[in-house]
Coordinates of C-alpha atoms in Angstrom, one line a residue:
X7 CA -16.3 9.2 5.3
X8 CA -18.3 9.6 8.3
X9 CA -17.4 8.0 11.5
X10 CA -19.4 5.1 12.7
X11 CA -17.9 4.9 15.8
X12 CA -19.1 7.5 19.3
X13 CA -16.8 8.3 21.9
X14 CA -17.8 7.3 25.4
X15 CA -18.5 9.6 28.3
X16 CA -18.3 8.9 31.8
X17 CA -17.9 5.2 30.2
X18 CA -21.2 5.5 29.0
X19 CA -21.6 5.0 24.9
X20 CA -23.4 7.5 22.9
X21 CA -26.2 6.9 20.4
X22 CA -28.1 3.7 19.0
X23 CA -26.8 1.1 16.4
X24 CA -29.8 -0.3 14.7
X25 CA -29.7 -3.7 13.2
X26 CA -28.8 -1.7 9.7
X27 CA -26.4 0.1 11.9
X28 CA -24.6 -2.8 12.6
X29 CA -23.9 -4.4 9.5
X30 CA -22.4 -1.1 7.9
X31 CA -20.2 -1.4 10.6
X32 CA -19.6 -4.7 9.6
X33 CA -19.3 -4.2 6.0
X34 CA -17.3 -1.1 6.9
X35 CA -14.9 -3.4 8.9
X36 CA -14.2 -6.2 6.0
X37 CA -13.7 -3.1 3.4
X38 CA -10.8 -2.0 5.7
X39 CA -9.8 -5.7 6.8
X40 CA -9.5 -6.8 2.7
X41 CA -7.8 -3.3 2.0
X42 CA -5.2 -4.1 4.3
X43 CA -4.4 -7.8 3.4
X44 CA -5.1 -7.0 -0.3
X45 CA -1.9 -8.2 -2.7
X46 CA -2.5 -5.8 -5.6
X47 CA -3.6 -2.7 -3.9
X48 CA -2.7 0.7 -4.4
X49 CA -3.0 1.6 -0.9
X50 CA 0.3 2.7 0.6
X51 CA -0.2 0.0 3.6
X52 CA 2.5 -2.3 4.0
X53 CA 5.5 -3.7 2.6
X54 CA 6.1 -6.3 0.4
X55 CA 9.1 -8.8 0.6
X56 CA 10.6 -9.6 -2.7
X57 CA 11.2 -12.8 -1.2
X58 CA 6.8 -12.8 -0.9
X59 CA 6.1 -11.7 -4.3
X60 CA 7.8 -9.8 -6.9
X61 CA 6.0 -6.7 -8.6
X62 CA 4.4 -6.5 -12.5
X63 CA 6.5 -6.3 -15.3
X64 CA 7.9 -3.1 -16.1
X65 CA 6.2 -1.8 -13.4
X66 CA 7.1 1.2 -11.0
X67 CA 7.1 1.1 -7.3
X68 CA 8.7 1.9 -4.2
X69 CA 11.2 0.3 -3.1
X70 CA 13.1 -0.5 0.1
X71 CA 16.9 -1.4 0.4
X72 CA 18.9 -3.9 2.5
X73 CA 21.7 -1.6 3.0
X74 CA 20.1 2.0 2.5
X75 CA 18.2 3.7 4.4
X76 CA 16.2 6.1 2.6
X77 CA 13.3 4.3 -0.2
X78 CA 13.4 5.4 -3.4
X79 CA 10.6 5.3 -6.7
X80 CA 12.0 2.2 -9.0
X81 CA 11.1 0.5 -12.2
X82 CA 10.9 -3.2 -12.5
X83 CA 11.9 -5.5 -15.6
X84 CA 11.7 -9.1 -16.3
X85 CA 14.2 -10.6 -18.4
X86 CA 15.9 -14.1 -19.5
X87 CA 17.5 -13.9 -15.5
X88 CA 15.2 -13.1 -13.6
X89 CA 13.9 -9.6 -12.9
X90 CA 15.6 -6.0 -12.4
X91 CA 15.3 -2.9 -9.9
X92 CA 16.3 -0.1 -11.6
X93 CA 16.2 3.5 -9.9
X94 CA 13.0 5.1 -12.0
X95 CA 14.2 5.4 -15.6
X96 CA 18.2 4.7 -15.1
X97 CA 19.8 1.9 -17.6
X98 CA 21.9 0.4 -14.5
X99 CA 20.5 -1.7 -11.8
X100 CA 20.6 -0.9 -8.5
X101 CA 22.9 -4.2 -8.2
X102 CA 25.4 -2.4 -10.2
X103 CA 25.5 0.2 -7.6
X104 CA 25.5 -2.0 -4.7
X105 CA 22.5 -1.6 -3.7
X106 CA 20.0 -3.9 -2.6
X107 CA 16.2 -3.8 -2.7
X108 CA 14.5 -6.1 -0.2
X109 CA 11.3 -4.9 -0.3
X110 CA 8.3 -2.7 -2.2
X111 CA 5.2 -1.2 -2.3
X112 CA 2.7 -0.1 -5.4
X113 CA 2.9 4.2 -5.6
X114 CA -0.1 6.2 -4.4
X115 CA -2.2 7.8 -7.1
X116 CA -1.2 11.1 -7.6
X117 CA -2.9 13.9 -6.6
X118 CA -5.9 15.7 -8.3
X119 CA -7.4 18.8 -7.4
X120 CA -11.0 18.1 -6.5
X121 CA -13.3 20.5 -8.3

């Protein structure tokens, strides 16, 4: 993406922003302003309090912990109780363990080679 945005020298601002100018930078802006507050994005951004929101049905995610310190990649279920963390494709919850999730995030896309 190209920048839209000059450095200054000797305090003194570099180039002209046209009238079009300006509202791509102010397009530009909201883009990134509703990327970051976005919910359901797949933008690795923030993270996401299960106390805020849970994630989709047997969904994977990253997950933070309570009382770990390291996050780990998690599947989550919905059943008759509520809904399950499980680490990635395990049968036991992370509860059984003693571990606690507190908070998550949606996964990047993975890579791809461009061509």
């Amino acid at each position: 993406m190209e920048r839209l945005t000059h450095k200054r020298e000797n305090g003194i601002k570099r180039g002209y922003w046209s009238p079009n100018k300006k509202q791509e930078l102010v397009d530009r802006l909201a883009m990134y302003e509703d990327r970051e507050d976005a919910k359901d994005t797949n933008v690795l951004s923030k993270w996401i309090p299960i106390s805020e929101r849970l994630p989709e049905d047997e969904s994977y995610i990253l997950v933070s912990f309570e009382n770990a310190s390291m996050p780990d990649i998690a599947r989550y279920e919905e059943n008759d109780e509520g809904g399950t963390f499980y680490p990635g494709d395990d049968e036991k919850s992370y509860s059984s363990y003693g571990i606690f999730v507190n908070a998550w995030m949606p996964l990047p896309e993975p890579y791809k080679e461009e061509q």
